[in-house]
mmCIF file of C-alpha atoms in Angstrom:
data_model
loop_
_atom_site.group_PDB
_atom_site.id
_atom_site.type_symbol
_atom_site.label_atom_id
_atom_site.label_comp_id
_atom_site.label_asym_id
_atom_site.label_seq_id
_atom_site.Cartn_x
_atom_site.Cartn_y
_atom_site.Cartn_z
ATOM 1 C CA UNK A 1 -6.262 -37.765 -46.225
ATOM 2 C CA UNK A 2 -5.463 -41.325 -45.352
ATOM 3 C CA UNK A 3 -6.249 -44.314 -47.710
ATOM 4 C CA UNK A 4 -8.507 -47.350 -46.655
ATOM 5 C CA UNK A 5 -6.356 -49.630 -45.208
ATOM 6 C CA UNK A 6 -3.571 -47.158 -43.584
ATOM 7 C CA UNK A 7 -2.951 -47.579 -39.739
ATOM 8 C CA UNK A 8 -3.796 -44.578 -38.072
ATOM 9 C CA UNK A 9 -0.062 -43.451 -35.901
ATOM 10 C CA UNK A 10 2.934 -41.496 -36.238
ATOM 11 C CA UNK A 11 5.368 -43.087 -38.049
ATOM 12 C CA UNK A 12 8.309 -40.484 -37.412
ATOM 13 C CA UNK A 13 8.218 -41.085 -33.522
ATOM 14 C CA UNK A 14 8.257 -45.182 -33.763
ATOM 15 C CA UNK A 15 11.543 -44.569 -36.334
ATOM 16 C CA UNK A 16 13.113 -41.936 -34.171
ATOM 17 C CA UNK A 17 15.262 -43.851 -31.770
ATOM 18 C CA UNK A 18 16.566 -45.751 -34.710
ATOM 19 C CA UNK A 19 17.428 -42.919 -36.463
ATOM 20 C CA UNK A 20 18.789 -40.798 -33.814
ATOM 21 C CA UNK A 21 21.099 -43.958 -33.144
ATOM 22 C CA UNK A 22 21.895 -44.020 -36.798
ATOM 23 C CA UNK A 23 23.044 -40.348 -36.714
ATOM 24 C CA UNK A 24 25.626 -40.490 -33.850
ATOM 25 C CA UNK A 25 27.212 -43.838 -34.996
ATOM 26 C CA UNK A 26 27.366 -41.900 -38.739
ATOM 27 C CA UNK A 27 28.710 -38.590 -37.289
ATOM 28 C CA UNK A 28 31.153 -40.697 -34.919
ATOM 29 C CA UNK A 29 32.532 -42.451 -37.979
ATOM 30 C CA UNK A 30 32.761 -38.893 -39.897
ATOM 31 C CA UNK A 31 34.672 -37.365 -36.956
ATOM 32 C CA UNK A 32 37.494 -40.533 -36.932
ATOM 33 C CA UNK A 33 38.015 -39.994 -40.644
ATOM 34 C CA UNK A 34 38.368 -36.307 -40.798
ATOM 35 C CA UNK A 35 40.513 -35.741 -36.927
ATOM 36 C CA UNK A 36 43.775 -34.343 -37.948
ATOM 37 C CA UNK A 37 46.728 -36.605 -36.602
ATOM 38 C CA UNK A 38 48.351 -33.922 -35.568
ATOM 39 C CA UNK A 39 46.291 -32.916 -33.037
ATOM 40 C CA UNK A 40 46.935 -34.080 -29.100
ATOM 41 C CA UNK A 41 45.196 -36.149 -27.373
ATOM 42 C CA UNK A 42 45.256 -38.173 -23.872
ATOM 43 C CA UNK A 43 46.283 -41.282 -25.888
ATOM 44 C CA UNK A 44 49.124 -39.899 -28.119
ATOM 45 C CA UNK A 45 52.242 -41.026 -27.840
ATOM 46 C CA UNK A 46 54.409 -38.645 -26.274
ATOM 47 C CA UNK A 47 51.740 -35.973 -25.555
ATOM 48 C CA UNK A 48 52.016 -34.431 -22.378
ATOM 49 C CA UNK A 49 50.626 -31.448 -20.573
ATOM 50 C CA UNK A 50 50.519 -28.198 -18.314
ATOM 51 C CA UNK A 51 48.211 -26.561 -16.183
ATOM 52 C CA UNK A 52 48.774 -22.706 -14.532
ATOM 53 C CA UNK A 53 46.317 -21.832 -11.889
ATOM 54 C CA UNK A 54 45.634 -18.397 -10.942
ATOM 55 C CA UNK A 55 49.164 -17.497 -12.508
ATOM 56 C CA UNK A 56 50.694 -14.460 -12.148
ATOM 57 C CA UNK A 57 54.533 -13.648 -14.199
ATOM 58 C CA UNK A 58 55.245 -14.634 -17.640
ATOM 59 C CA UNK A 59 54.487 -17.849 -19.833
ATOM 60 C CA UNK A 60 56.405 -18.883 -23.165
ATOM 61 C CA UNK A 61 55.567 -22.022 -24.896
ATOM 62 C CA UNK A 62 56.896 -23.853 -27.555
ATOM 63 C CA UNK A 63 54.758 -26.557 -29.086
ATOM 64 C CA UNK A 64 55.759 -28.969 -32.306
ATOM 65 C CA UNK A 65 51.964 -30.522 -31.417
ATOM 66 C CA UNK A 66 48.679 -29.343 -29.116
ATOM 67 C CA UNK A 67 46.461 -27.197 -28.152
ATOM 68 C CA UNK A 68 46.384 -24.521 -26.244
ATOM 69 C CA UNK A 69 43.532 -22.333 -24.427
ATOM 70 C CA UNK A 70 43.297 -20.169 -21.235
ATOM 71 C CA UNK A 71 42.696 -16.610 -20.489
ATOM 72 C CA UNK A 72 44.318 -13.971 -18.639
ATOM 73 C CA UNK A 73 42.575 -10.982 -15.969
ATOM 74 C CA UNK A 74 45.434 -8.617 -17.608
ATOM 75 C CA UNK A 75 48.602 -9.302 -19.521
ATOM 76 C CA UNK A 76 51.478 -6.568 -20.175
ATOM 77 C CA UNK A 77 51.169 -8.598 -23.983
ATOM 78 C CA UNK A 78 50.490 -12.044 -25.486
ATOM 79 C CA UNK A 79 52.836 -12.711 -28.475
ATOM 80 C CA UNK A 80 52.022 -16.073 -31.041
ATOM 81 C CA UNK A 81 53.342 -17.422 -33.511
ATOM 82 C CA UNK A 82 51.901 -19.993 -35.949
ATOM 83 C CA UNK A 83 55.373 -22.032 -36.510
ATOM 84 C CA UNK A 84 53.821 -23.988 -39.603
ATOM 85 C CA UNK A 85 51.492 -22.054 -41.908
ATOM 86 C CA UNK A 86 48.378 -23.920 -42.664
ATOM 87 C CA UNK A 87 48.441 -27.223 -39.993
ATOM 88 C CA UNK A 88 45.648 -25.495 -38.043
ATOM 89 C CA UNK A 89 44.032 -22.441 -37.799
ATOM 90 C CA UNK A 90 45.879 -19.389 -36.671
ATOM 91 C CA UNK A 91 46.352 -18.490 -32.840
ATOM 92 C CA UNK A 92 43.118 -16.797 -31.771
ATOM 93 C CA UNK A 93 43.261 -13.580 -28.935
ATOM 94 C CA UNK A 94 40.132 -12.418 -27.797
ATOM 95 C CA UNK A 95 39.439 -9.081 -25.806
ATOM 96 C CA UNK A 96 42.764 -7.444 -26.793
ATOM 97 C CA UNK A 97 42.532 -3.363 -27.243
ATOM 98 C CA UNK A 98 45.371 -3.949 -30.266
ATOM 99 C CA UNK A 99 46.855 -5.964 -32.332
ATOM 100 C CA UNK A 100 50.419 -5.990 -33.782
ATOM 101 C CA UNK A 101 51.960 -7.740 -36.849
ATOM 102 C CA UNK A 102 55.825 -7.971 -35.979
ATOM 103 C CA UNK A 103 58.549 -8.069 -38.458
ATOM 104 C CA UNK A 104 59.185 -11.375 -37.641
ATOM 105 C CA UNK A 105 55.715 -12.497 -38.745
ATOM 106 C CA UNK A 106 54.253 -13.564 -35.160
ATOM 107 C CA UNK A 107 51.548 -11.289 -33.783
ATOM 108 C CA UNK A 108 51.601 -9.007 -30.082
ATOM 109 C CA UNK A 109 48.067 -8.774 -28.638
ATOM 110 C CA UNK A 110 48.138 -5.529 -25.674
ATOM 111 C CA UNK A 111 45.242 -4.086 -24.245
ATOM 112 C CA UNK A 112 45.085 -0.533 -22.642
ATOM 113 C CA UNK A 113 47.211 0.334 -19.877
ATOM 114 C CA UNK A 114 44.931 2.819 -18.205
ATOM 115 C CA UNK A 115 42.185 0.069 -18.293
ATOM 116 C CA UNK A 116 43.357 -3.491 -19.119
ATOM 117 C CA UNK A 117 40.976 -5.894 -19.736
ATOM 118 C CA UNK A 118 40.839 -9.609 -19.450
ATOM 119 C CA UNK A 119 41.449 -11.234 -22.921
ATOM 120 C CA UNK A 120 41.230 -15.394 -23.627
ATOM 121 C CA UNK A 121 43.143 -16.978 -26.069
ATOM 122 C CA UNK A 122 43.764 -20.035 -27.448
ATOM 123 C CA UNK A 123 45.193 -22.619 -30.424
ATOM 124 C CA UNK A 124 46.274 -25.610 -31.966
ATOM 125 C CA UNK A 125 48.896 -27.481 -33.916
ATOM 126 C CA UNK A 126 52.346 -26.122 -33.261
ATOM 127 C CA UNK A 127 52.915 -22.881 -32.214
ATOM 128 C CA UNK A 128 54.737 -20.640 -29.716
ATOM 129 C CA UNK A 129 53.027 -18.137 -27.340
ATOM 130 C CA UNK A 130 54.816 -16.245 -25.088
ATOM 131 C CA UNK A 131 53.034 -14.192 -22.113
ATOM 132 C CA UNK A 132 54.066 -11.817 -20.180
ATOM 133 C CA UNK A 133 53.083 -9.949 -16.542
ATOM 134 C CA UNK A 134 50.152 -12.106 -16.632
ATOM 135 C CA UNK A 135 47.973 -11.224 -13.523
ATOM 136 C CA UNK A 136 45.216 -14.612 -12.706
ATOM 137 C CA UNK A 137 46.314 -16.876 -15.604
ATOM 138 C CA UNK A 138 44.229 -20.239 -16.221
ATOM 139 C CA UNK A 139 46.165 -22.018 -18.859
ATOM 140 C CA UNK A 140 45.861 -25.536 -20.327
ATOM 141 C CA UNK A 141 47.948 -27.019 -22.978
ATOM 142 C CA UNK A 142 48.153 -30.703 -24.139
ATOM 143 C CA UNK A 143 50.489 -32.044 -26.326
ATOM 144 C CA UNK A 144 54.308 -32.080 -27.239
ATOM 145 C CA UNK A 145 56.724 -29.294 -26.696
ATOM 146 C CA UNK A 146 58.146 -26.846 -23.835
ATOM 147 C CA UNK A 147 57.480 -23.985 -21.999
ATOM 148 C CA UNK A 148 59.528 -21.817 -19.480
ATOM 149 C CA UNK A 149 57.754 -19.647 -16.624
ATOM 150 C CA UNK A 150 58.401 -17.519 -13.688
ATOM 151 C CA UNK A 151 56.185 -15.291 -11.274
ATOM 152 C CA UNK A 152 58.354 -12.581 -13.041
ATOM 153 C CA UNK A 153 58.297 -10.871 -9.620
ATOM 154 C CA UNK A 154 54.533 -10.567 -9.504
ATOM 155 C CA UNK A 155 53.468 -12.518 -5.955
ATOM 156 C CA UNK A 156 49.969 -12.478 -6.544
ATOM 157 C CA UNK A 157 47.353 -14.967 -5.858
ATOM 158 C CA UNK A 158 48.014 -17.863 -3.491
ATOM 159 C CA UNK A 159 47.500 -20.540 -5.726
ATOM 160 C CA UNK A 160 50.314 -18.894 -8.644
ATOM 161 C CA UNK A 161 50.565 -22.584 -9.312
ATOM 162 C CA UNK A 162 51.815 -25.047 -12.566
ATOM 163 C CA UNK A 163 51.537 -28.689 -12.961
ATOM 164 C CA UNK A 164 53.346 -30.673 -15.568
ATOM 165 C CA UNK A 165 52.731 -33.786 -14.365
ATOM 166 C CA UNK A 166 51.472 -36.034 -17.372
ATOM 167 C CA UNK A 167 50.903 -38.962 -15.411
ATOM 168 C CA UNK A 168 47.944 -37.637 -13.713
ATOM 169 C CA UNK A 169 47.260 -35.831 -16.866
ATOM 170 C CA UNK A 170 48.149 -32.440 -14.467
ATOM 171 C CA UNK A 171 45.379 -32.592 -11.813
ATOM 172 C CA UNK A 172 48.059 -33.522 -9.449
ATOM 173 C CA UNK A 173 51.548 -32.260 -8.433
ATOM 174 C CA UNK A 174 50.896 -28.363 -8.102
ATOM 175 C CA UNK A 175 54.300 -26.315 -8.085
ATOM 176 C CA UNK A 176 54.816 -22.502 -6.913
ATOM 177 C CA UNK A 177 55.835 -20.307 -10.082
ATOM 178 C CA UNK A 178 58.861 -19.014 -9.041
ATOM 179 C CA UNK A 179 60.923 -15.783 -9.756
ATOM 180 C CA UNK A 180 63.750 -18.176 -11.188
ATOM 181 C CA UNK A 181 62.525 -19.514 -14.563
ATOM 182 C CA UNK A 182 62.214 -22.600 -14.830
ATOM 183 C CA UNK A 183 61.912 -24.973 -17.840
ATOM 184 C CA UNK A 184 59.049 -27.437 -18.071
ATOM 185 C CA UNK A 185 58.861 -30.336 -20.549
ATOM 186 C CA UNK A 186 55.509 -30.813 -21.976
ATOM 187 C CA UNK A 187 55.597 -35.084 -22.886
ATOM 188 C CA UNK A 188 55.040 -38.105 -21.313
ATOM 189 C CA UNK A 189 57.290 -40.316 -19.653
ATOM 190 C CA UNK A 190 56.647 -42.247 -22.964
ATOM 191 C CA UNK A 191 57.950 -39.977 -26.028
#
């Protein structure tokens, strides 16, 4: 019931746009407080990055900084290893049949030979994954470290391509994998 004198109207949808735009500009300030500085981005110094399209062979990298994500159509395994306890959360393997704490502490994710499975994976902070007989691997990493990779005699797809070029932030520049390994640097011309 409304008291003599009160306009008639919703109040909530007249204040709405102002507090909607009070919201983001609160949550952007939030998320530039609490963004770790360890984590890469476009603008770091020194951050660079690598793509794998349609990759078949074997990937290792070795990150001090980054992230890492991608997924594989089959794998033979895909081995990480958190290399600092506690900067981020662990490395993350989905759609593996097993997984396999090594004595060395990192982890081995296989799935079933009979009837392998894709799996995706991904992480962030530093890190080393190392993947091997990959069969159609999509793989994007950004940030600071290296990684060495080879078609380890699997000529698959056509595209079984990698780009490491960080100054068009890898959408240019697309190299075979070959069976030789070959060692990539993941930084910009910068670090």
């Amino acid at each position: 019931m409304l008291k003599l004198g009160t306009p008639v109207g919703d109040t909530l949808s007249s204040m709405r746009p102002l507090l909607c735009a009070a919201v983001v500009l609160a949550s952007g300030l939030v998320v530039g407080i609490f963004v770790p500085s360890g984590a890469a981005s476009a603008s770091a110094p020194g951050d660079g990055c690598l793509v794998v399209k349609s990759g078949f062979g074997n990937v290792s990298i070795a990150l001090t900084r980054g992230v890492v994500f991608g997924r594989v159509q089959s794998a033979e395994s895909i081995t990480t290893d958190d290399t600092v306890e506690g900067d981020f959360a662990p490395p993350r393997v989905i759609g593996a049949d097993s997984r396999r704490v090594l004595q060395d502490g990192s982890v081995r994710y296989t799935t079933n030979a009979t009837s392998p499975g894709s799996m995706r994976f991904r992480s962030t902070g530093a890190v080393k994954i190392k993947i091997t007989q990959a069969t159609f691997l999509d793989l994007s990493v950004v940030g600071k470290g290296v990684a060495v990779l080879s078609n380890g005699g699997l000529n698959g797809a056509p595209n079984n391509q990698y780009s490491a070029d960080a100054a068009s932030f890898c959408q240019d520049a697309f190299l075979p994998l070959t069976l030789k390994p070959i060692k990539v640097s993941i930084s910009s011309p910068e670090s």
